[in-house]
Coordinates of C-alpha atoms in Angstrom, one line a residue:
X1 CA -200.3 107.2 87.6
X2 CA -199.6 104.6 86.2
X3 CA -198.4 101.8 88.3
X4 CA -195.3 100.0 86.2
X5 CA -194.3 98.1 89.8
X6 CA -194.7 94.6 89.1
X7 CA -191.7 93.2 90.1
X8 CA -191.4 94.5 93.8
X9 CA -194.4 92.2 96.2
X10 CA -196.8 93.4 98.2
X11 CA -194.8 92.2 100.8
X12 CA -193.4 92.8 104.0
X13 CA -189.1 92.5 103.8
X14 CA -187.1 92.1 106.6
X15 CA -184.9 95.2 106.9
X16 CA -181.1 95.2 106.4
X17 CA -179.5 93.6 109.8
X18 CA -176.7 96.3 109.3
X19 CA -178.0 99.5 111.7
X20 CA -177.5 103.1 110.0
X21 CA -174.8 105.4 111.4
X22 CA -176.0 107.4 115.2
X23 CA -176.4 110.2 112.3
X24 CA -178.8 108.6 110.6
X25 CA -182.8 108.3 111.8
X26 CA -184.2 104.7 111.7
X27 CA -187.9 103.8 109.9
X28 CA -190.5 105.4 112.0
X29 CA -192.9 103.5 113.7
X30 CA -196.1 103.3 111.9
X31 CA -197.6 104.5 108.6
X32 CA -200.7 106.6 107.2
X33 CA -204.4 104.3 107.2
X34 CA -204.5 106.0 103.5
X35 CA -202.3 107.9 101.3
X36 CA -203.8 110.5 98.7
X37 CA -203.0 111.0 95.3
X38 CA -202.1 106.6 95.6
X39 CA -204.6 105.4 93.8
X40 CA -205.3 101.8 96.5
X41 CA -203.3 103.4 99.1
X42 CA -199.6 102.6 100.7
X43 CA -198.6 99.0 100.4
X44 CA -198.8 98.0 104.5
X45 CA -200.5 99.9 106.2
X46 CA -203.6 99.5 108.0
X47 CA -207.9 100.5 106.1
X48 CA -206.2 100.2 103.0
X49 CA -205.1 98.4 99.9
X50 CA -202.1 97.4 98.0
X51 CA -200.6 99.9 94.9
X52 CA -198.8 96.6 94.2
X53 CA -200.3 93.6 91.6
X54 CA -202.1 91.3 93.2
X55 CA -200.4 88.4 91.6
X56 CA -198.1 87.3 89.3
X57 CA -199.0 85.0 86.6
X58 CA -196.8 85.6 84.4
X59 CA -193.8 84.9 86.8
X60 CA -193.1 81.5 88.3
X61 CA -190.9 82.0 91.7
X62 CA -189.0 80.1 93.1
X63 CA -188.3 79.1 96.8
X64 CA -186.4 82.2 98.2
X65 CA -183.7 82.7 100.0
X66 CA -183.9 85.5 102.4
X67 CA -187.7 84.7 104.5
X68 CA -188.4 88.2 104.7
X69 CA -189.4 88.6 100.6
X70 CA -193.1 86.7 100.9
X71 CA -193.4 84.7 97.8
X72 CA -190.7 84.5 96.5
X73 CA -188.9 86.2 93.5
X74 CA -190.3 86.8 90.0
X75 CA -188.5 85.2 87.5
X76 CA -189.3 85.2 83.4
X77 CA -190.8 81.8 82.4
X78 CA -187.8 81.0 79.0
X79 CA -185.9 77.9 79.8
X80 CA -183.2 78.1 81.6
X81 CA -180.1 76.1 80.4
X82 CA -177.1 74.6 82.3
X83 CA -173.7 76.6 83.1
X84 CA -170.0 76.5 82.0
X85 CA -168.7 75.0 84.9
X86 CA -164.7 74.6 85.6
X87 CA -164.2 71.4 84.3
X88 CA -165.5 72.3 80.8
X89 CA -162.9 75.4 80.6
X90 CA -159.9 73.6 81.6
X91 CA -159.6 72.4 77.7
X92 CA -160.7 75.9 76.2
X93 CA -156.5 77.1 77.0
X94 CA -156.1 80.2 78.8
X95 CA -157.9 83.6 77.8
X96 CA -156.0 85.3 74.7
X97 CA -156.1 81.7 73.3
X98 CA -158.8 82.1 70.8
X99 CA -160.9 79.8 72.5
X100 CA -163.9 81.7 72.6
X101 CA -166.5 80.0 75.0
X102 CA -169.3 79.0 73.5
X103 CA -172.6 79.9 75.1
X104 CA -174.6 77.5 73.2
X105 CA -172.0 74.7 72.8
X106 CA -171.0 74.4 76.5
X107 CA -175.3 74.4 77.6
X108 CA -177.6 71.7 78.3
X109 CA -181.1 72.8 78.1
X110 CA -182.8 71.8 81.0
X111 CA -185.1 73.0 84.2
X112 CA -181.6 73.2 86.4
X113 CA -181.5 76.4 88.7
X114 CA -178.2 77.4 88.0
X115 CA -175.8 75.5 91.4
X116 CA -174.2 80.0 91.3
X117 CA -176.0 82.2 92.5
X118 CA -179.7 83.2 93.6
X119 CA -181.7 82.1 90.9
X120 CA -184.3 85.5 90.9
X121 CA -180.4 87.4 89.3
X122 CA -182.1 88.8 86.2
X123 CA -185.0 86.8 85.2
X124 CA -184.5 84.5 83.0
X125 CA -180.8 83.1 81.2
X126 CA -181.2 82.3 77.9
X127 CA -179.4 81.2 75.7
X128 CA -177.6 83.1 73.2
X129 CA -179.4 81.5 69.7
X130 CA -182.9 81.5 71.5
X131 CA -183.0 84.9 72.8
X132 CA -183.9 86.7 69.9
X133 CA -187.7 84.7 70.2
X134 CA -188.2 86.0 73.5
X135 CA -187.8 89.7 73.4
X136 CA -190.6 91.2 72.4
X137 CA -192.6 88.2 75.1
X138 CA -189.8 88.7 78.0
X139 CA -191.8 90.4 81.0
X140 CA -187.9 91.8 82.0
X141 CA -187.8 94.1 79.0
X142 CA -189.6 96.6 81.0
X143 CA -187.7 99.9 78.3
X144 CA -190.3 98.7 75.7
X145 CA -193.3 99.3 77.5
X146 CA -195.2 102.1 76.9
X147 CA -196.3 103.1 80.8
X148 CA -192.9 101.8 82.3
X149 CA -192.5 103.9 85.5
X150 CA -188.4 103.3 85.2
X151 CA -188.2 104.2 81.7
X152 CA -190.7 107.8 82.3
X153 CA -191.8 106.3 78.9
X154 CA -195.0 106.6 79.6
X155 CA -197.9 107.9 76.6
X156 CA -195.1 107.2 74.2
X157 CA -195.0 104.9 71.4
X158 CA -192.1 102.0 72.3
X159 CA -190.2 102.2 69.6
X160 CA -187.7 99.2 70.5
X161 CA -187.3 97.6 67.6
X162 CA -184.8 94.4 67.4
X163 CA -181.6 95.1 69.7
X164 CA -178.9 95.5 68.3
X165 CA -176.8 92.5 66.0
X166 CA -173.2 91.2 66.2
X167 CA -172.7 92.9 63.1
X168 CA -174.5 96.5 64.4
X169 CA -171.8 96.1 67.3
X170 CA -168.8 95.4 64.8
X171 CA -169.1 98.2 63.1
X172 CA -169.7 100.3 65.9
X173 CA -166.8 99.6 67.9
X174 CA -165.1 101.0 64.6
X175 CA -166.5 103.9 65.9
X176 CA -164.5 104.4 69.7
X177 CA -160.3 104.3 68.8
X178 CA -159.3 103.6 72.4
X179 CA -160.9 100.2 71.7
X180 CA -158.1 99.7 69.0
X181 CA -155.0 99.4 71.3
X182 CA -152.8 96.3 73.4
X183 CA -153.2 96.6 76.2
X184 CA -150.2 94.1 78.4
X185 CA -150.8 92.4 75.0
X186 CA -153.8 92.0 75.1
X187 CA -156.8 93.9 72.9
X188 CA -158.7 95.7 75.5
X189 CA -161.6 94.6 76.9
X190 CA -163.2 98.1 78.5
X191 CA -165.5 97.3 81.3
X192 CA -165.6 100.4 83.5
X193 CA -168.4 101.8 82.0
X194 CA -170.2 102.5 84.9
X195 CA -167.0 104.6 85.7
X196 CA -166.5 107.1 82.1
X197 CA -167.8 105.7 79.3
X198 CA -165.1 106.2 75.8
X199 CA -165.8 108.4 73.2
X200 CA -166.9 107.6 69.0
X201 CA -165.4 109.7 67.2
X202 CA -167.4 111.7 66.0
X203 CA -167.2 113.2 69.6
X204 CA -163.1 113.2 69.6
X205 CA -164.1 115.3 66.4
X206 CA -166.7 117.6 67.3
X207 CA -164.7 119.2 70.5
X208 CA -161.3 119.1 67.8
X209 CA -163.0 121.3 65.3
X210 CA -164.7 123.5 67.8
X211 CA -161.8 124.4 69.0
X212 CA -159.5 124.5 65.9
X213 CA -162.1 127.1 64.0
X214 CA -165.0 128.1 66.3
X215 CA -163.2 128.5 69.2
X216 CA -165.1 132.0 71.1
X217 CA -166.6 133.1 74.6
X218 CA -170.1 132.9 74.7
X219 CA -173.1 135.0 74.7
X220 CA -171.2 138.7 74.8
X221 CA -169.8 139.6 71.5
X222 CA -170.8 140.7 68.2
X223 CA -168.0 139.5 65.8
X224 CA -168.5 136.1 63.8
X225 CA -166.8 133.2 65.8
X226 CA -169.2 134.5 69.2
X227 CA -172.5 133.7 67.2
X228 CA -171.6 130.1 66.2
X229 CA -169.6 129.5 69.4
X230 CA -172.9 130.8 70.4
X231 CA -175.3 128.8 68.3
X232 CA -173.2 125.6 69.8
X233 CA -173.4 126.1 72.7
X234 CA -176.9 126.7 72.8
X235 CA -177.7 124.2 70.6
X236 CA -176.0 121.2 72.3
X237 CA -178.7 122.6 75.4
X238 CA -181.8 121.7 73.2
X239 CA -180.2 118.3 72.1
X240 CA -180.1 117.6 75.8
X241 CA -183.9 119.0 76.3
X242 CA -185.2 116.3 73.3
X243 CA -182.4 114.0 74.7
X244 CA -184.2 113.8 78.3
X245 CA -187.9 114.4 77.3
X246 CA -187.8 118.0 79.6
X247 CA -190.7 120.7 78.0
X248 CA -188.2 123.6 77.8
X249 CA -184.5 124.5 77.4
X250 CA -184.2 126.9 80.2
X251 CA -185.0 124.3 82.7
X252 CA -181.4 122.1 80.8
X253 CA -178.6 124.3 83.7
X254 CA -175.0 122.9 82.1
X255 CA -172.6 122.5 84.9
X256 CA -169.3 120.1 85.9
X257 CA -171.4 117.0 86.8
X258 CA -173.7 115.4 88.2
X259 CA -171.9 116.2 91.2
X260 CA -171.9 119.7 91.1
X261 CA -175.6 119.4 89.9
X262 CA -176.8 117.3 93.1
X263 CA -174.8 120.5 95.3
X264 CA -175.9 123.7 93.3
X265 CA -179.7 122.0 93.9
X266 CA -178.4 121.2 98.1
X267 CA -177.2 125.2 98.3
X268 CA -179.7 126.3 95.9
X269 CA -183.4 124.3 96.9
X270 CA -182.2 122.8 99.8
X271 CA -180.7 126.3 101.9
X272 CA -183.9 128.6 100.4
X273 CA -186.7 125.4 101.9
X274 CA -185.1 123.0 104.3
X275 CA -184.5 124.3 108.1
X276 CA -183.3 122.8 111.6
X277 CA -185.3 119.3 112.2
X278 CA -186.8 118.8 108.4
X279 CA -185.7 115.5 106.4
X280 CA -184.4 114.9 103.2
X281 CA -185.6 110.7 102.1
X282 CA -182.3 109.7 100.7
X283 CA -181.9 105.4 100.1
X284 CA -179.2 102.6 101.1
X285 CA -178.0 102.2 97.5
X286 CA -176.6 106.0 96.5
X287 CA -173.4 107.4 95.4
X288 CA -171.4 109.2 97.0
X289 CA -172.5 112.6 95.3
X290 CA -175.7 112.3 96.6
X291 CA -175.1 111.8 100.3
X292 CA -172.7 113.5 100.7
X293 CA -174.1 116.9 99.4
X294 CA -177.0 116.9 102.4
X295 CA -174.7 115.9 105.2
X296 CA -173.9 119.2 103.5
X297 CA -177.0 120.4 103.7
X298 CA -178.3 119.2 106.7
X299 CA -175.5 120.1 108.6
X300 CA -175.2 124.2 108.0
X301 CA -179.6 123.7 108.5
X302 CA -180.4 121.4 111.2
X303 CA -182.6 118.9 109.4
X304 CA -181.6 115.5 109.5
X305 CA -180.8 112.7 106.4
X306 CA -183.6 109.4 106.6
X307 CA -182.9 106.3 104.8
X308 CA -184.3 103.7 103.1
X309 CA -183.5 100.2 102.9
X310 CA -182.7 97.9 101.1
X311 CA -183.1 93.9 100.5
X312 CA -180.6 90.9 100.3
X313 CA -180.8 91.7 96.5
X314 CA -180.3 95.0 96.0
X315 CA -183.7 96.3 95.3
X316 CA -185.1 99.5 98.0
X317 CA -188.3 98.7 100.1
X318 CA -190.4 99.9 99.0
X319 CA -193.0 99.4 102.2
X320 CA -190.8 100.5 104.6
X321 CA -189.4 103.5 102.7
X322 CA -193.4 104.9 102.7
X323 CA -193.8 105.3 106.8
X324 CA -190.7 107.7 105.8
X325 CA -192.5 110.2 103.8
X326 CA -193.3 112.7 106.8
X327 CA -195.2 115.6 107.5
X328 CA -191.2 116.4 107.9
X329 CA -190.0 115.6 105.1
X330 CA -189.0 117.8 102.4
X331 CA -187.2 116.2 100.4
X332 CA -186.3 112.8 97.8
X333 CA -183.5 112.3 96.5
X334 CA -183.0 109.1 94.8
X335 CA -180.9 107.2 92.3
X336 CA -182.5 105.5 88.8
X337 CA -180.1 103.5 88.4
X338 CA -177.6 102.1 91.5
X339 CA -173.9 102.4 90.1
X340 CA -172.6 99.4 92.7
X341 CA -175.9 97.8 92.2
X342 CA -177.2 97.9 88.8
X343 CA -180.2 97.5 90.2
X344 CA -183.2 100.5 88.8
X345 CA -185.5 101.6 91.1
X346 CA -189.4 102.2 90.7
X347 CA -188.8 105.5 90.2
X348 CA -191.8 106.9 89.1
X349 CA -194.1 105.1 92.0
X350 CA -190.9 106.7 94.0
X351 CA -192.2 110.1 92.6
X352 CA -196.2 109.1 92.4
X353 CA -196.0 108.3 96.7
X354 CA -193.6 111.3 96.8
X355 CA -195.5 113.9 95.2
X356 CA -199.3 113.4 96.5
X357 CA -197.5 114.0 100.5
X358 CA -196.2 116.8 98.9
X359 CA -192.5 116.6 98.6
X360 CA -190.3 117.7 95.5
X361 CA -187.8 114.4 94.3
X362 CA -184.8 114.9 92.4
X363 CA -183.5 111.3 90.7
X364 CA -179.7 111.1 89.9
X365 CA -179.8 109.9 87.1
X366 CA -175.9 109.4 86.1
X367 CA -175.9 105.8 85.6
X368 CA -179.5 105.8 83.5
X369 CA -179.1 108.7 81.3
X370 CA -176.1 106.0 79.6
X371 CA -178.6 103.0 79.2
X372 CA -182.4 103.4 78.1
X373 CA -184.6 106.4 77.8
X374 CA -185.1 108.6 80.2
X375 CA -188.5 111.2 79.7
X376 CA -188.6 113.2 82.8
X377 CA -192.0 115.3 81.7
X378 CA -193.0 111.5 81.8
X379 CA -191.6 110.6 84.8
X380 CA -192.8 113.8 86.6
X381 CA -189.4 114.5 88.8
X382 CA -188.5 117.9 90.1
X383 CA -185.4 118.1 89.5
X384 CA -182.7 114.8 87.5
X385 CA -179.0 115.2 86.7
X386 CA -176.7 113.1 85.0
X387 CA -173.0 113.2 83.7
X388 CA -171.5 114.0 80.2
X389 CA -169.0 111.3 80.0
X390 CA -171.0 108.9 81.7
X391 CA -172.8 108.9 77.8
X392 CA -169.8 108.3 75.5
X393 CA -169.1 112.7 75.9
X394 CA -166.2 114.4 77.6
X395 CA -165.9 115.0 81.0
X396 CA -166.3 118.5 82.9
X397 CA -169.9 119.2 81.4
X398 CA -172.9 117.7 83.8
X399 CA -176.9 118.4 83.0
X400 CA -179.2 119.8 86.4
X401 CA -183.0 119.5 84.8
X402 CA -184.9 121.5 86.5
X403 CA -188.5 122.2 86.5
X404 CA -189.2 125.6 85.5
X405 CA -190.3 127.3 88.2
X406 CA -188.2 125.3 90.9
X407 CA -185.7 127.1 89.4
X408 CA -187.3 130.1 89.2
X409 CA -187.2 130.2 93.1
X410 CA -183.9 129.2 93.6
X411 CA -181.2 132.1 94.1
X412 CA -178.0 131.3 92.2
X413 CA -174.8 129.2 92.9
X414 CA -172.2 131.1 92.1
X415 CA -172.0 135.1 91.1
X416 CA -170.0 136.5 87.9
X417 CA -170.3 137.4 84.8
X418 CA -172.6 135.2 82.7
X419 CA -174.9 135.3 84.8
X420 CA -175.5 138.4 85.9
X421 CA -178.6 141.5 84.4
X422 CA -177.3 144.6 86.0
X423 CA -173.9 145.2 88.1
X424 CA -173.4 148.2 90.3
X425 CA -171.7 148.3 94.0
X426 CA -175.4 149.3 95.5
X427 CA -177.4 145.7 93.7
X428 CA -176.8 143.0 91.1
X429 CA -180.3 141.8 88.8
X430 CA -179.5 138.5 88.0
X431 CA -179.9 137.2 84.2
X432 CA -183.1 134.6 84.4
X433 CA -182.9 130.9 84.1
X434 CA -180.9 128.5 83.0
X435 CA -177.8 131.2 82.2
X436 CA -178.6 132.5 86.8
X437 CA -177.1 129.0 87.2
X438 CA -174.4 129.8 84.3
X439 CA -171.4 132.1 85.4
X440 CA -168.5 133.3 84.1
X441 CA -167.6 130.7 81.0
X442 CA -168.9 127.6 80.9
X443 CA -167.5 124.4 79.1
X444 CA -168.0 125.0 75.9
X445 CA -166.4 122.9 74.2
X446 CA -167.2 120.0 76.6
X447 CA -171.2 121.0 75.5
X448 CA -170.1 120.8 71.8
X449 CA -169.2 117.1 72.6
X450 CA -171.5 116.5 75.0
X451 CA -174.1 117.2 71.6
X452 CA -172.0 115.1 69.6
X453 CA -172.6 112.0 71.6
X454 CA -176.7 113.0 71.9
X455 CA -176.6 112.6 68.2
X456 CA -174.8 108.9 68.3
X457 CA -176.6 107.9 70.8
X458 CA -179.7 109.3 69.3
X459 CA -178.6 107.4 65.6
X460 CA -178.9 103.9 67.1
X461 CA -182.1 104.5 69.2
X462 CA -182.3 104.1 72.8
X463 CA -184.7 100.9 72.5
X464 CA -181.8 99.2 70.4
X465 CA -179.0 100.0 73.5
X466 CA -181.5 99.1 76.2
X467 CA -181.8 95.5 74.6
X468 CA -178.9 95.3 73.9
X469 CA -177.5 95.8 76.7
X470 CA -180.0 93.1 78.4
X471 CA -179.2 90.1 76.6
X472 CA -175.7 91.1 77.3
X473 CA -176.0 91.6 80.9
X474 CA -177.9 87.8 81.2
X475 CA -175.7 86.3 79.1
X476 CA -172.7 87.5 80.8
X477 CA -174.2 86.3 84.5
X478 CA -175.0 83.1 83.0
X479 CA -171.4 83.0 83.1
X480 CA -169.7 84.2 85.7
X481 CA -171.7 81.9 87.8
X482 CA -170.1 79.2 86.1
X483 CA -166.9 80.2 87.9
X484 CA -166.3 78.5 91.7
X485 CA -166.6 80.9 94.8
X486 CA -167.9 84.1 92.9
X487 CA -170.2 86.0 95.0
X488 CA -172.4 89.1 93.1
X489 CA -173.8 91.0 94.1
X490 CA -176.6 92.7 93.1
X491 CA -179.5 90.6 91.9
X492 CA -182.1 92.8 91.6
X493 CA -184.8 91.5 89.2
X494 CA -184.7 94.5 87.5
X495 CA -180.7 95.9 86.7
X496 CA -179.1 97.6 84.5
X497 CA -175.8 96.9 82.9
X498 CA -173.7 95.8 86.2
X499 CA -171.9 92.6 87.7
X500 CA -170.8 93.2 91.0
X501 CA -169.2 90.4 93.0
X502 CA -166.3 89.5 95.0
X503 CA -163.9 85.7 95.0
X504 CA -164.0 83.9 98.1
X505 CA -160.5 83.4 99.4
X506 CA -160.2 86.7 97.2
X507 CA -158.7 90.4 97.6
X508 CA -161.3 92.8 94.7
X509 CA -157.3 94.4 94.5
X510 CA -155.1 91.2 93.8
X511 CA -158.7 90.4 91.0
X512 CA -157.7 93.5 89.2
X513 CA -155.1 93.3 88.9
X514 CA -155.2 89.8 87.5
X515 CA -157.8 91.3 84.4
X516 CA -155.6 93.9 83.9
X517 CA -152.7 91.4 82.9
X518 CA -155.4 89.6 79.5
X519 CA -156.4 93.4 79.0
X520 CA -159.4 93.4 81.1
X521 CA -160.4 97.3 83.2
X522 CA -163.2 96.6 86.1
X523 CA -163.6 98.4 89.3
X524 CA -162.6 97.7 92.2
X525 CA -163.3 99.2 95.4
X526 CA -166.2 100.6 96.8
X527 CA -166.7 102.6 93.9
X528 CA -168.3 105.5 95.8
X529 CA -170.7 103.9 97.2
X530 CA -169.4 102.7 101.1
X531 CA -173.5 101.9 102.2
X532 CA -174.3 100.0 99.3
X533 CA -171.3 98.0 99.7
X534 CA -171.0 97.5 103.3
X535 CA -175.1 96.5 103.4
X536 CA -173.8 93.3 102.0
X537 CA -170.5 92.9 104.9
X538 CA -168.4 94.5 102.4
X539 CA -166.0 97.5 101.9
X540 CA -165.4 97.2 98.0
X541 CA -166.2 94.4 95.1
X542 CA -165.5 94.2 91.3
X543 CA -167.2 95.3 89.4
X544 CA -167.5 94.4 85.7
X545 CA -170.2 97.6 83.5
X546 CA -171.4 96.4 80.0
X547 CA -171.9 99.5 77.3
X548 CA -173.6 98.5 73.4
X549 CA -169.8 98.5 72.1
X550 CA -169.2 95.6 74.3
X551 CA -169.3 91.8 73.4
X552 CA -170.1 88.3 74.5
X553 CA -166.3 87.3 73.2
X554 CA -165.1 89.6 75.3
X555 CA -167.5 88.6 78.5
X556 CA -166.4 85.1 77.2
X557 CA -162.5 86.3 77.8
X558 CA -163.2 87.7 81.2
X559 CA -164.3 84.7 82.3
X560 CA -161.6 82.4 81.2
X561 CA -159.4 84.6 82.4
X562 CA -160.8 84.7 86.1
X563 CA -161.8 80.3 86.1
X564 CA -157.3 80.9 85.1
X565 CA -157.1 82.7 89.0
X566 CA -159.4 80.2 90.3
X567 CA -157.1 77.6 89.0
X568 CA -154.0 78.7 90.4

């Protein structure tokens, strides 16, 4: 198994200071001396060689502020630039004045590490004019590299190209009607993409066209509209298969969203294979949708939840994850990208370790599917789940991918029409997969809209989207570092487009309401990830989150609004 986990170091990391609840077991002491199937053994275990790289020659390091992580945090090699300070912003006027911050005009080349926030945050901070020259050479462009553990692109030839240009993004924005409105007298700036994404006209039109022309139930009639509706529905299944790289359309189950997909696995696979004393391994950074269904299952069966910790940057501590994979572990459920922190987990490494122990893995892809290419076969996950509304499609539709052999062995989740083969009062027999899990009339229009969203994303190219969003994330991280008293939450070396923060002396709700006055939509709260937020001693954060239709100018407005709030 190829391991592209160079950003996680072979070193001891101190466990989080916060203790898990009494209902959750702590990390068990000790670990096996060897780990079958993992080249070189397991990090931090006696008698074995680390699976992690021996050196980080490409990553100059700074002294870490977390003493538990020996050797520092990896940084990219490009030159840092001085941040925009509050006194420089003063002359630019309040948000909406038309005097957009220009990173090139208000930065000076230097080797200065940003005075606010950890220097490890997101690797380097590039000036916008120098960025294009460093795209191919940057070691943090994980989504463009062959064999990367975070995208599942192993064995594929990267088709990256340059990130989306400003002109292309201006054109793209015209496809999204909701963006062209004013809120409180200001142009809407949608920075709440981790909660839900806006819909392009093609998705809206596809859904409307279905209801106005093709509306019918599927599979069970001989008339023309039923044939058209069935073709659209099953065509949507094929689009999903291609989008995530599944082997067969029968491995694609349509559900209401990520939450229902995880509940389905918990109540079918879980009830069949997990019993009293068995263990389900999660991480601290999981969304509630990947915690509560497993708590339900544990209460029903007597199973035990085990929780792997994260470090001060919001990264999974793999050295403490490994010992939790024990003989009683029956399932690993892990987020691909943290919705609260932006951390991108090395899921292929996690899956390889779990499979070597004979443990299947469910990957929550709600926050990865919208941002970079995913290939479930290359990743080798057993289950993968995501929601349509996070990938610019309709609400109320989602996807469960499962390996065919696993799905075939799972009992139905719900009973009713469409999922049956034959019904008598004595016995009912069921359809094969995936229909076995799709009881009743499904959200046909939702599938049509989801297919249109996938078409739209495919036309832009997921690698190009990933590159542009990475550039935008670095620009935003740099800009936010200029705000006095702003503390970023989630500073992983490899992360997606989430910018959670808190501001000294200001409540998250106050910050969110202030930004709304300027038409800026952000999320404030615990983001349905309370254990992750509480790991940092907090009950909530302010969370701007980015998508490919966002721009640097919008980030400049956000920064000016926050400076304005701080001055007050």
